[in-house]
CSV table of C-alpha atoms in Angstrom, one decimal:
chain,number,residue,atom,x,y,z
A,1086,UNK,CA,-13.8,2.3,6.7
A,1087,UNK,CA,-11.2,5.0,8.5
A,1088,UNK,CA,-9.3,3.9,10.3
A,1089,UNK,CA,-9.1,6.3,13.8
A,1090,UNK,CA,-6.6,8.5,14.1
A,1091,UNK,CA,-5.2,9.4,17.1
A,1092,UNK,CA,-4.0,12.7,16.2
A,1093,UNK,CA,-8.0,13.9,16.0
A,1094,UNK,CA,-8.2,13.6,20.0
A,1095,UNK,CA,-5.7,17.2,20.1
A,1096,UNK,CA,-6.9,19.1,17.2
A,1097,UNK,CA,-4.5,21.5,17.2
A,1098,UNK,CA,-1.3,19.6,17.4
A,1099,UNK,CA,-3.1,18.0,14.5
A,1100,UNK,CA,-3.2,21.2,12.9
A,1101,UNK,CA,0.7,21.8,13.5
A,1102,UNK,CA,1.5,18.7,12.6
A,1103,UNK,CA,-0.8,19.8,9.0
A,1104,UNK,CA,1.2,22.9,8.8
A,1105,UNK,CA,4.7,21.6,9.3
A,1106,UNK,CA,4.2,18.4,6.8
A,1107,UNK,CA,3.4,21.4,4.1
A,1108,UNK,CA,7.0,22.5,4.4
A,1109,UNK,CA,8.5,19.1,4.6
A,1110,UNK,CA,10.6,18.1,1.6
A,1111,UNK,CA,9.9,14.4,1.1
A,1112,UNK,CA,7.2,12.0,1.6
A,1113,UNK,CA,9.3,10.4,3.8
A,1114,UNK,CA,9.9,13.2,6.2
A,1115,UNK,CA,6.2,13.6,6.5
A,1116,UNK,CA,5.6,10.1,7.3
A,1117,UNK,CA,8.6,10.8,10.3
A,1118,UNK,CA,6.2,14.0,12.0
A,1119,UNK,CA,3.4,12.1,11.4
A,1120,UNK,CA,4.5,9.3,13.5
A,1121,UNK,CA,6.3,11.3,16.0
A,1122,UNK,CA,3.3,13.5,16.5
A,1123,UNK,CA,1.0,10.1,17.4
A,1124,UNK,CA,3.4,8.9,19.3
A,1125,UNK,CA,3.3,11.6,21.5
A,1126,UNK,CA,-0.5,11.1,21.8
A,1127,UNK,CA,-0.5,7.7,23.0
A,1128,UNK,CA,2.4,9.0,25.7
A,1129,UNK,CA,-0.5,11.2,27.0
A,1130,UNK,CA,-2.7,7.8,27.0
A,1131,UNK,CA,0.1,5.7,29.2
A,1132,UNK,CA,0.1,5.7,33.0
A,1133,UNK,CA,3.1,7.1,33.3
A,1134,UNK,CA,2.7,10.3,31.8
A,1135,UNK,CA,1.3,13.1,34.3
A,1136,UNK,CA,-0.6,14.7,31.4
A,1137,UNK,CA,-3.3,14.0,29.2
A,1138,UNK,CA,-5.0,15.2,25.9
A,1139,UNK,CA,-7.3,17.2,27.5
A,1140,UNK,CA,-4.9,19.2,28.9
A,1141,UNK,CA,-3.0,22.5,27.5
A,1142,UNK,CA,-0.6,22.0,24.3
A,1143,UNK,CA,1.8,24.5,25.4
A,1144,UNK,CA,2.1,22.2,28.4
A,1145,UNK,CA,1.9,19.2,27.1
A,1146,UNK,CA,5.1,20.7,24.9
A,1147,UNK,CA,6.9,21.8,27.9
A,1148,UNK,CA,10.3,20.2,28.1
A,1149,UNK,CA,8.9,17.8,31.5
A,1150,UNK,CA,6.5,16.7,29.4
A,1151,UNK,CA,8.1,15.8,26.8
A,1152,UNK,CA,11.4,14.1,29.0
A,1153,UNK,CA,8.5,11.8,29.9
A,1154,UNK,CA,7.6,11.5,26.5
A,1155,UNK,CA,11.2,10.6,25.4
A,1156,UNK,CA,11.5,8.2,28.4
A,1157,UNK,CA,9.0,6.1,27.5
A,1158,UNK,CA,9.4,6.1,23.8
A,1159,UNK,CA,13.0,5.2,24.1
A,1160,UNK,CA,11.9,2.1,26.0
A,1161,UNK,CA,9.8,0.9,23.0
A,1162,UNK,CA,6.7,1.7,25.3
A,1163,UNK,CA,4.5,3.6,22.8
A,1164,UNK,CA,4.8,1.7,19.6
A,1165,UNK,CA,1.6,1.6,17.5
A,1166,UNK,CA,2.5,-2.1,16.1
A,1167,UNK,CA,4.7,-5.3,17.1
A,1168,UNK,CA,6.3,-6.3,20.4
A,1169,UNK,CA,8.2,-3.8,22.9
A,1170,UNK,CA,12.2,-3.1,22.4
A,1171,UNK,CA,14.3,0.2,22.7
A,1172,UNK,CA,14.3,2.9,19.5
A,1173,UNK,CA,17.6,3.4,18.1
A,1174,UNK,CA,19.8,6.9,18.8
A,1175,UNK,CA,18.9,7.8,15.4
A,1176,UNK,CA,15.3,7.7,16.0
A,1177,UNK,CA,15.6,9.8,19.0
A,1178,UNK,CA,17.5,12.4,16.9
A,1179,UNK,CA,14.4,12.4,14.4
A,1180,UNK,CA,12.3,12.5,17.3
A,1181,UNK,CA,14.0,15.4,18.9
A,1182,UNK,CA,13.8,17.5,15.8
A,1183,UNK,CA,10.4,17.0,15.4
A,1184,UNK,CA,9.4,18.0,18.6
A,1185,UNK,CA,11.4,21.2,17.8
A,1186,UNK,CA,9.3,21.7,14.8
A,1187,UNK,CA,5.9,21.5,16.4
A,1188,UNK,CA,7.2,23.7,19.2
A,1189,UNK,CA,8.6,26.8,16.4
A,1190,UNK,CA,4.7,26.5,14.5
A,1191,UNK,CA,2.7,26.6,17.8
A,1192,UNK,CA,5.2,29.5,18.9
A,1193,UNK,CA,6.2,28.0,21.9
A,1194,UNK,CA,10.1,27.7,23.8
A,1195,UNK,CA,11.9,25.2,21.7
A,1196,UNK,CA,13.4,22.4,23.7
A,1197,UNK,CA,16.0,20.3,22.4
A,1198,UNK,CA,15.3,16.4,23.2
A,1199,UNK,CA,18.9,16.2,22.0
A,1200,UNK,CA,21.8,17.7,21.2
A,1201,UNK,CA,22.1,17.2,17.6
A,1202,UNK,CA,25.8,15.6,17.4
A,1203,UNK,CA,27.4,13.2,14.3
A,1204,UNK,CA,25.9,9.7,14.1
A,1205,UNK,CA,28.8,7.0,13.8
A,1206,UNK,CA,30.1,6.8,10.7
A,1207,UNK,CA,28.6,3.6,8.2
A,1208,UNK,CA,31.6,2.1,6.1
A,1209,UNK,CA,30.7,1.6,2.8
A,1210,UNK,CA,31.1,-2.3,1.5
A,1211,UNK,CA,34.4,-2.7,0.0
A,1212,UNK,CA,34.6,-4.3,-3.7
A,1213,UNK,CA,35.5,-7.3,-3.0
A,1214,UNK,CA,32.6,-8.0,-0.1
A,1215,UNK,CA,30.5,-6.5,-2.6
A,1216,UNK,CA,31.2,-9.2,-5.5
A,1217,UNK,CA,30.5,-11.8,-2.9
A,1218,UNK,CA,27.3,-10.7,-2.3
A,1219,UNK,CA,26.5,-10.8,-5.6
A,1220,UNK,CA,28.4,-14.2,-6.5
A,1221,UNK,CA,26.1,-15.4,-3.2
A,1222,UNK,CA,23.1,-14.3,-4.9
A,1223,UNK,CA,23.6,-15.7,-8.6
A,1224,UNK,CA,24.4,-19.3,-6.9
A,1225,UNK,CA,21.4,-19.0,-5.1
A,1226,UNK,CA,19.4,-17.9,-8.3
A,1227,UNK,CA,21.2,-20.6,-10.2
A,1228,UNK,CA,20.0,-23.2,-7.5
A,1229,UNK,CA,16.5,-21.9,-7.6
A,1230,UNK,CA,16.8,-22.4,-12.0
A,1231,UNK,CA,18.0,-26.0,-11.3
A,1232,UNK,CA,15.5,-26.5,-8.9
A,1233,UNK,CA,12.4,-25.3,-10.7
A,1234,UNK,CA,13.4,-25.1,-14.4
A,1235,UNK,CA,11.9,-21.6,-14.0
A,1236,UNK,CA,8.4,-22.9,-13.8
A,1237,UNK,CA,5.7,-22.5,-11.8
A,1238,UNK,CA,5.0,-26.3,-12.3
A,1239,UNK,CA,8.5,-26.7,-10.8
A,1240,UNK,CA,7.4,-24.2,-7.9
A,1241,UNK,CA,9.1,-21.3,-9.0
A,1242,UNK,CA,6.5,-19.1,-6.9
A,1243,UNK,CA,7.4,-21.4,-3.6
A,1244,UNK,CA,10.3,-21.4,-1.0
A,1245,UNK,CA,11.5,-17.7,-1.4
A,1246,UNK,CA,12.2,-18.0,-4.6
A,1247,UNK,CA,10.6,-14.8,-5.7
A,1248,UNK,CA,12.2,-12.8,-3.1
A,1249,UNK,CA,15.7,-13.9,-3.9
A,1250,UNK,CA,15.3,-13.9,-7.4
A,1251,UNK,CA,13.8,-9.8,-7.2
A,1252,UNK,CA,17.1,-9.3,-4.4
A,1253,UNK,CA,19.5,-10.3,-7.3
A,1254,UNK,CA,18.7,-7.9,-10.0
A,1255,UNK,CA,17.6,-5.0,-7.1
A,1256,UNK,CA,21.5,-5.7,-5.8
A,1257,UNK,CA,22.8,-6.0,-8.8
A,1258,UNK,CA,21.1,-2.7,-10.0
A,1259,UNK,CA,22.2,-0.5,-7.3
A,1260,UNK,CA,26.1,-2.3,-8.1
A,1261,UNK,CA,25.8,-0.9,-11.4
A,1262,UNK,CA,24.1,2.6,-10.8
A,1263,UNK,CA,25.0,3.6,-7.1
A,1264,UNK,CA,20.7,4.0,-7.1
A,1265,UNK,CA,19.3,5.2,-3.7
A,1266,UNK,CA,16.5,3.1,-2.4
A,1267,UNK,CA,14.0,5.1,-3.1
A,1268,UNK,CA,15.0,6.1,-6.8
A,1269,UNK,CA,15.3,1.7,-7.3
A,1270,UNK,CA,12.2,1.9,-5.9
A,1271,UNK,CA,10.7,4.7,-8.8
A,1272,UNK,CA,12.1,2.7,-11.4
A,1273,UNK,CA,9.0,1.9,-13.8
A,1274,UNK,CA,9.0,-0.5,-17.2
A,1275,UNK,CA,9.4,2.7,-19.0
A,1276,UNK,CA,13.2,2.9,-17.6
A,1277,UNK,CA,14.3,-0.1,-19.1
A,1278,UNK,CA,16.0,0.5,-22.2
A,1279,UNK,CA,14.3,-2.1,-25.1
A,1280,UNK,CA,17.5,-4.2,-25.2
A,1281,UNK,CA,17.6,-4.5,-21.6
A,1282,UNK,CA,20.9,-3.1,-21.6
A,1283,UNK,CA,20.7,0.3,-20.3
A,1284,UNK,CA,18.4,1.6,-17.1
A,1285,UNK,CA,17.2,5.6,-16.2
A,1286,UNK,CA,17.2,6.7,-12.9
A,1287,UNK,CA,15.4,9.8,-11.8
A,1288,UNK,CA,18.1,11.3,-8.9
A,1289,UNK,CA,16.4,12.3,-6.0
A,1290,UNK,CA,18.9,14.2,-3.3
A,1291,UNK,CA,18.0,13.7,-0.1
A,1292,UNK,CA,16.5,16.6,1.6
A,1293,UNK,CA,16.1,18.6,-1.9
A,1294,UNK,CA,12.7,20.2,-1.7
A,1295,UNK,CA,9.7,19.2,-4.4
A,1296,UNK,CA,10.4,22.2,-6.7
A,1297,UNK,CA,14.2,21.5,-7.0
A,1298,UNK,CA,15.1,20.5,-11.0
A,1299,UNK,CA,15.2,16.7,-11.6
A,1300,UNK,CA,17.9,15.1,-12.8
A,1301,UNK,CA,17.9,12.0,-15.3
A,1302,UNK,CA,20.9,9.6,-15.9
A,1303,UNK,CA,21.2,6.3,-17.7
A,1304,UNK,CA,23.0,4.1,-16.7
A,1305,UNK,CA,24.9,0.9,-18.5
A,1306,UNK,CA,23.8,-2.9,-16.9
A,1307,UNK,CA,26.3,-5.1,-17.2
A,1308,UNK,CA,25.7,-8.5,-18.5
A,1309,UNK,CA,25.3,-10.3,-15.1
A,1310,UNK,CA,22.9,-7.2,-14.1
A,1311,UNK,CA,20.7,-8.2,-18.1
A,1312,UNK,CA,20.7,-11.4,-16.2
A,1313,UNK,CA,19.3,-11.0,-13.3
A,1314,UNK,CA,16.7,-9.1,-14.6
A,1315,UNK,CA,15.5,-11.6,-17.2
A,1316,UNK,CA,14.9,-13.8,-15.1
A,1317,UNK,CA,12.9,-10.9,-12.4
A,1318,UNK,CA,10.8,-9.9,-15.4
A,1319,UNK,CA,10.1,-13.6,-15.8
A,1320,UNK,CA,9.4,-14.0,-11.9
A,1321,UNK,CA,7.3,-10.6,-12.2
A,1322,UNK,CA,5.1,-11.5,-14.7
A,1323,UNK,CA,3.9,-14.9,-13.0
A,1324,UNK,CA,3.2,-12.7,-9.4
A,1325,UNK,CA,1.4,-10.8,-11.7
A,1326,UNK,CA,-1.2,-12.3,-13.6
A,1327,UNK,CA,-4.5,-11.4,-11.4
A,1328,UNK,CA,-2.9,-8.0,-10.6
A,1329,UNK,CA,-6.0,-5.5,-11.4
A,1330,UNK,CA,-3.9,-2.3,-10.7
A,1331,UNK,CA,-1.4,-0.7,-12.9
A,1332,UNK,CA,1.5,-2.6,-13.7
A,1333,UNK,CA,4.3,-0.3,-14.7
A,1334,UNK,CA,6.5,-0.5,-11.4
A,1335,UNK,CA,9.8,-2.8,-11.8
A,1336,UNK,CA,9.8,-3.8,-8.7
A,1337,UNK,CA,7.0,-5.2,-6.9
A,1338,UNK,CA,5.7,-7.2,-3.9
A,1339,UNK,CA,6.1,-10.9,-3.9
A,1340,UNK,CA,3.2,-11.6,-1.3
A,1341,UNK,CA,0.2,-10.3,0.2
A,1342,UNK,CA,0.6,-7.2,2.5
A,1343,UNK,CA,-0.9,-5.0,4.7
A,1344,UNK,CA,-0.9,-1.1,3.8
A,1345,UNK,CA,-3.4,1.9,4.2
A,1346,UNK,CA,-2.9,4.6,6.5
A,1347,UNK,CA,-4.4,6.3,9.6
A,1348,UNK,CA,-7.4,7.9,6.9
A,1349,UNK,CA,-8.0,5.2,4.5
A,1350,UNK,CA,-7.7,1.9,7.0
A,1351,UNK,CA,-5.9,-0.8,6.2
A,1352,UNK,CA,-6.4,-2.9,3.5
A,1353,UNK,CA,-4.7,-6.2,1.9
A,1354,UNK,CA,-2.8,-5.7,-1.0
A,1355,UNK,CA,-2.1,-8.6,-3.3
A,1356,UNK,CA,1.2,-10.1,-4.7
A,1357,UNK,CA,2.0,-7.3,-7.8
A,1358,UNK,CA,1.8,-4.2,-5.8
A,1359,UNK,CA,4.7,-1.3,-6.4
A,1360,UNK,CA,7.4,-2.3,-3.9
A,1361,UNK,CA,7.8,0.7,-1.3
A,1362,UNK,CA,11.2,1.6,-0.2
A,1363,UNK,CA,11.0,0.1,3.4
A,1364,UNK,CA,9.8,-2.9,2.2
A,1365,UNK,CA,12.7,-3.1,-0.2
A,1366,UNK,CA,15.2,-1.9,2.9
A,1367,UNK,CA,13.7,-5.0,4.8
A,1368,UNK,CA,13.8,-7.4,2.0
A,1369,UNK,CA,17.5,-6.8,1.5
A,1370,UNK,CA,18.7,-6.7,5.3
A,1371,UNK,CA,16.7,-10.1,5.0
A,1372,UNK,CA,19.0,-11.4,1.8
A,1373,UNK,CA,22.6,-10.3,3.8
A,1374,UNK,CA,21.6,-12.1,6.8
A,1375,UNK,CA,21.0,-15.1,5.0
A,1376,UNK,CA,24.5,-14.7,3.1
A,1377,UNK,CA,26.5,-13.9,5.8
A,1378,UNK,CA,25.1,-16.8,7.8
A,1379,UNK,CA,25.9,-18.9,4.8
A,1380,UNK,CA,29.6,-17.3,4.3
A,1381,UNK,CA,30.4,-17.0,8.3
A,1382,UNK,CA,33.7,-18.5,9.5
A,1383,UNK,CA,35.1,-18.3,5.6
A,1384,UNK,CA,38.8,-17.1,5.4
A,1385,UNK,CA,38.6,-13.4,4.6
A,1386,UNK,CA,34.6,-13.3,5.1
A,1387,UNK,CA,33.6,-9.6,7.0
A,1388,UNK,CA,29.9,-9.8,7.5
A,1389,UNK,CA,28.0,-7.5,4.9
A,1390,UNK,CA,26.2,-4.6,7.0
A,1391,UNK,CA,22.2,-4.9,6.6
A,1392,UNK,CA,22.0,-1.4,5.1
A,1393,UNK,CA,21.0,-1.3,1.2
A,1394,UNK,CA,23.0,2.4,2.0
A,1395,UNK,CA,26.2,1.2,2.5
A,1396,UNK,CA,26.0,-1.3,-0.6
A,1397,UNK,CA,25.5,2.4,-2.4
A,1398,UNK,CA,27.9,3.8,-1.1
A,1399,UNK,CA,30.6,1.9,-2.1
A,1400,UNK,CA,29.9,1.6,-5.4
A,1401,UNK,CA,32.8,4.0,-7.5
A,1402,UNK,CA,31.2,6.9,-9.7
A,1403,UNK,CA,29.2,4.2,-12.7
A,1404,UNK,CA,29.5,5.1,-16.3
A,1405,UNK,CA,26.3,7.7,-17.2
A,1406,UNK,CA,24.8,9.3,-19.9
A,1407,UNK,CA,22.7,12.5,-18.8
A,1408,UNK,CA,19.4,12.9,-20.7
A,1409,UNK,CA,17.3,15.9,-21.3
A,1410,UNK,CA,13.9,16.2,-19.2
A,1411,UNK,CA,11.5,15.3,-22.5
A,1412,UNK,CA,12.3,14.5,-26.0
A,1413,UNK,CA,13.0,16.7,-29.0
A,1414,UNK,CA,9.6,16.1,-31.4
A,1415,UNK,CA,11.5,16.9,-34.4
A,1416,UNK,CA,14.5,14.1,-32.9
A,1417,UNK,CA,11.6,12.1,-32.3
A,1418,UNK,CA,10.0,12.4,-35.3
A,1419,UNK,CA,13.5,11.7,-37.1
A,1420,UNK,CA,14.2,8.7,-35.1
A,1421,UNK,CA,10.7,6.7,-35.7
A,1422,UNK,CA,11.3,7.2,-39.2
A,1423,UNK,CA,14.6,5.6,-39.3
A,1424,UNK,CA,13.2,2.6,-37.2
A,1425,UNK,CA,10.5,2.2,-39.0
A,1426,UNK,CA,12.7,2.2,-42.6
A,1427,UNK,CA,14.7,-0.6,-40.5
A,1428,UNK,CA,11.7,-2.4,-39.1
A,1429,UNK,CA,10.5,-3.0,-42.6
A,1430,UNK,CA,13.8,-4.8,-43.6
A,1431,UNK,CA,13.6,-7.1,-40.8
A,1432,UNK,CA,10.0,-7.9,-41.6
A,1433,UNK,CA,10.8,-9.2,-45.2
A,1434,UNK,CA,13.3,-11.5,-43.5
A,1435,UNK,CA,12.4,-14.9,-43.9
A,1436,UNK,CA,14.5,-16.2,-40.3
A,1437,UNK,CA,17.1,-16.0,-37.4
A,1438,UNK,CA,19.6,-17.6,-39.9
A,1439,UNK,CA,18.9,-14.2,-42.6
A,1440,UNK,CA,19.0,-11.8,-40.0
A,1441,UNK,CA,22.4,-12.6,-39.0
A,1442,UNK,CA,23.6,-12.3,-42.1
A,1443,UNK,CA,21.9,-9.8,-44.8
A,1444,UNK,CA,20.0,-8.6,-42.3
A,1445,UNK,CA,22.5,-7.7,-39.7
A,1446,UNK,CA,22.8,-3.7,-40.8
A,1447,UNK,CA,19.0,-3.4,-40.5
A,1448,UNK,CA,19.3,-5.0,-37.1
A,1449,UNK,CA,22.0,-3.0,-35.7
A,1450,UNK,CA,20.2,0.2,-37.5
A,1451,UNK,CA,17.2,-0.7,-35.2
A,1452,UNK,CA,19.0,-1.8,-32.3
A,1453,UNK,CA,21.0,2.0,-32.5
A,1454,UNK,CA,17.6,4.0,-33.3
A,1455,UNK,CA,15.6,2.1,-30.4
A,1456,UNK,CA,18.8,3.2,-27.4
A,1457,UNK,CA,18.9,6.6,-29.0
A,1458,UNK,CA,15.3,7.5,-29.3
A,1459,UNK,CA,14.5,5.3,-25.7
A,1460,UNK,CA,17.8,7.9,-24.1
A,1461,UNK,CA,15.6,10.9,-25.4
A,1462,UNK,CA,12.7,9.8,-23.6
A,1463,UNK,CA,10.3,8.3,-26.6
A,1464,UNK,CA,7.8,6.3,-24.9
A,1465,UNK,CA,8.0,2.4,-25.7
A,1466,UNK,CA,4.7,2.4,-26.7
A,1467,UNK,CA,5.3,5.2,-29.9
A,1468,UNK,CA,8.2,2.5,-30.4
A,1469,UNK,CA,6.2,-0.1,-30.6
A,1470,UNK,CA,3.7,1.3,-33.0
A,1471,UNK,CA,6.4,2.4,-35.5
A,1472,UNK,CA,7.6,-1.3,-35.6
A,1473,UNK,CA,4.1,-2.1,-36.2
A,1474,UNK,CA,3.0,0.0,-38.8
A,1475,UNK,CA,6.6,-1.5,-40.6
A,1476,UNK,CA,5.0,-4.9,-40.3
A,1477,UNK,CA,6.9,-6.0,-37.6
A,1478,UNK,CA,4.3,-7.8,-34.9
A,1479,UNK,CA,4.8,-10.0,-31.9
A,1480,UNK,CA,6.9,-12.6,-32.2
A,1481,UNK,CA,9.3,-10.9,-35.0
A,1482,UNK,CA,10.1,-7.7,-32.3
A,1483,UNK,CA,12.9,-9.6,-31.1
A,1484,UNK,CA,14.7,-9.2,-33.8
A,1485,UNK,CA,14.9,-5.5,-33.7
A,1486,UNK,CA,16.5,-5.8,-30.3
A,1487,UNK,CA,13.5,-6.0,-27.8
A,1488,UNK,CA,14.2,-8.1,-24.7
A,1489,UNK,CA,11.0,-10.5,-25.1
A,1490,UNK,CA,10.4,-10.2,-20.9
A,1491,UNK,CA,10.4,-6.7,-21.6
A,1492,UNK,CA,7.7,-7.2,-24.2
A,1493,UNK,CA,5.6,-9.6,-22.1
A,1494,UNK,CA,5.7,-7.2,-19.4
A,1495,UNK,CA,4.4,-4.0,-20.9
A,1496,UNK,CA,2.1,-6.2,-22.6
A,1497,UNK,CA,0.6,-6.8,-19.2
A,1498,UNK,CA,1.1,-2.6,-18.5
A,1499,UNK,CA,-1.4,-1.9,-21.3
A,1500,UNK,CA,-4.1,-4.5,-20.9
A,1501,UNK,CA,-5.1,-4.4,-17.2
A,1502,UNK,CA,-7.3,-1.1,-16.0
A,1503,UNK,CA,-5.4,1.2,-13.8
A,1504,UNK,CA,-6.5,1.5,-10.0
């Protein structure tokens, strides 16, 4: 059932509002004039507000207007959801600029809300607060692997658990990368190298428009990083066995939620679904609270800032490896031909104990072949299939390098029915 929409009561600031999102350059920035735009409808609805929706838009623009407006919303007074509190300085910035939008496509006298001025500066987390968060965070998982044995019998899917298990290798990702919240949140299977030792991340600028050319970069994980996300595939497969969706995200939700929008209602969406990037923001400002309330009153302790930003920030420029937009066929071809030569020399191979020894150029050949031909963007799927038509099934891909978590979790990818 749709759910109303309060934008529908003044048609043509919902047609502004249409017009302006067209131009926008993110999702995000869409989802900002959406909710500025209601916001200013439910003003018209408050008791304080002179105006209402039937009256003129031009009007209802007008800079008096709209000081009401700002008045009230800066009180917390027309939130859609949760209890009242004042909006931050940085909302009223967005909020100012949208109004200015609205006011340019209806043709009207812009009036500035405010003055658009520099924000205070963020600092950056400094190395060595950063390695305490992420010392925190492997004692925590190491607790929770004591605890439960990694089981669900030993309530691995109780307590949190999940949700500091996914913060650990989410941190320790955006250590190793400098990722943006939004590009973590993109990551899919398909970006995890097969050896789990290497992750692509699709950079997306802030502000850059939809047409602007993507950018692709690989990144090294170092072996604390493999670690931690081991033991989230492992977590991410047991949230994830009645998921009836696609399952190709990385990171996903560790409980039921709420989503939907103004169009579609809301709806209930299970453990398993893709992780958004506000959800991620709030899961980590949740993780830092609980480590700096664990670390406070330590000698040389600085309380980590809440904002997954200023963990990126101070990350120095990572090790990369750029990577074309898709693969060379003839590379391709090349490639599968080599691995599967090298899968069929580990498939004669009777056990761990022959592999490590006559075996160990055939492994290494695979293990070289599989980063090279995963870097130019061959799908793990055509990987797969050349190991299999070598003979090399199941239980034996490990020994071509594939990280068995890895394997258990595309497995899952390719059997379910996508939404």
């Amino acid at each position: 059932m749709r759910r109303r929409d309060v934008l529908d009561e003044v048609p043509e600031l919902q047609e502004a509002v249409d017009a302006v999102c067209e131009q926008a350059p993110s999702e995000a920035r869409r989802r900002q004039i959406r909710a500025h735009a209601r916001e200013l409808v439910r003003a018209l609805h408050h008791p304080e507000h002179p105006l209402t929706v039937a009256d003129d838009l031009a009007e209802i623009l007008d800079l008096p207007s709209l000081r009401t407006y700002e008045r009230l919303a800066l009180a917390g007074e027309l939130r859609d959801r949760g209890a009242v509190r004042p909006t931050a300085e940085a909302t009223a910035m967005v909020r100012s600029g949208v109004m200015v939008l609205l006011q340019r496509e209806l043709g009207l006298e812009v009036h500035h809300l405010r003055v658009l001025k520099e924000m205070p500066r963020k600092e950056p987390v400094d190395v060595a607060r950063r390695e305490r968060l992420r010392a925190s965070l492997q004692t925590v998982a190491d607790y929770i692997g004591r605890q439960t044995k990694w089981s669900v019998a030993g309530g691995l899917l109780t307590q949190g658990f999940p949700r500091w298990v996914r913060m650990l290798a989410m941190s320790s990702v955006v250590l190793d990368t400098g990722a943006r919240v939004g590009e973590l949140c993109a990551v899919r299977l398909e970006d995890l190298s097969p050896t789990l030792t290497e992750i692509r991340i699709v950079r997306r600028p802030q502000n850059a428009s939809r047409t602007a050319p993507v950018s692709v970069e690989v990144y090294p994980l170092r072996r604390a990083t493999r670690a931690a996300l081991q033991r989230w595939l492992l977590v991410r497969r047991l949230l994830m066995i009645s998921v009836t969706g696609g399952a190709d995200w990385l990171w996903v939700s560790v409980r039921t939620n709420h989503g939907g929008d103004a169009k579609t209602g809301s709806l209930s969406r299970p453990p398993g679904a893709a992780l958004q990037p506000r959800g991620a923001g709030r899961a980590h400002a949740a993780a830092v609270d609980k480590v700096n309330t664990e670390l406070a009153g330590e000698p040389g302790w600085t309380p980590l800032p809440e904002r997954m930003e200023q963990l990126r920030r101070g990350v120095a420029a990572p090790e990369l490896y750029l990577v074309p937009p898709r693969p060379d066929a003839e590379k391709a071809a090349a490639y599968m031909e080599r691995l599967e030569k090298a899968g069929r020399q580990l498939a004669a191979l009777p056990d761990a104990e022959a592999i490590a020894t006559t075996g160990r150029a055939a492994r290494d050949e695979a293990r070289h072949v599989l980063r090279e031909a995963w870097r130019m963007g061959v799908e793990h799927q055509v990987q797969l299939a050349a190991l299999a038509d070598a003979g090399l099934h199941a239980l034996d891909l490990p020994r071509a390098g594939w990280e068995p978590e890895l394997l258990r979790a595309l497995d899952l990818s390719v059997h379910v029915t996508p939404l």
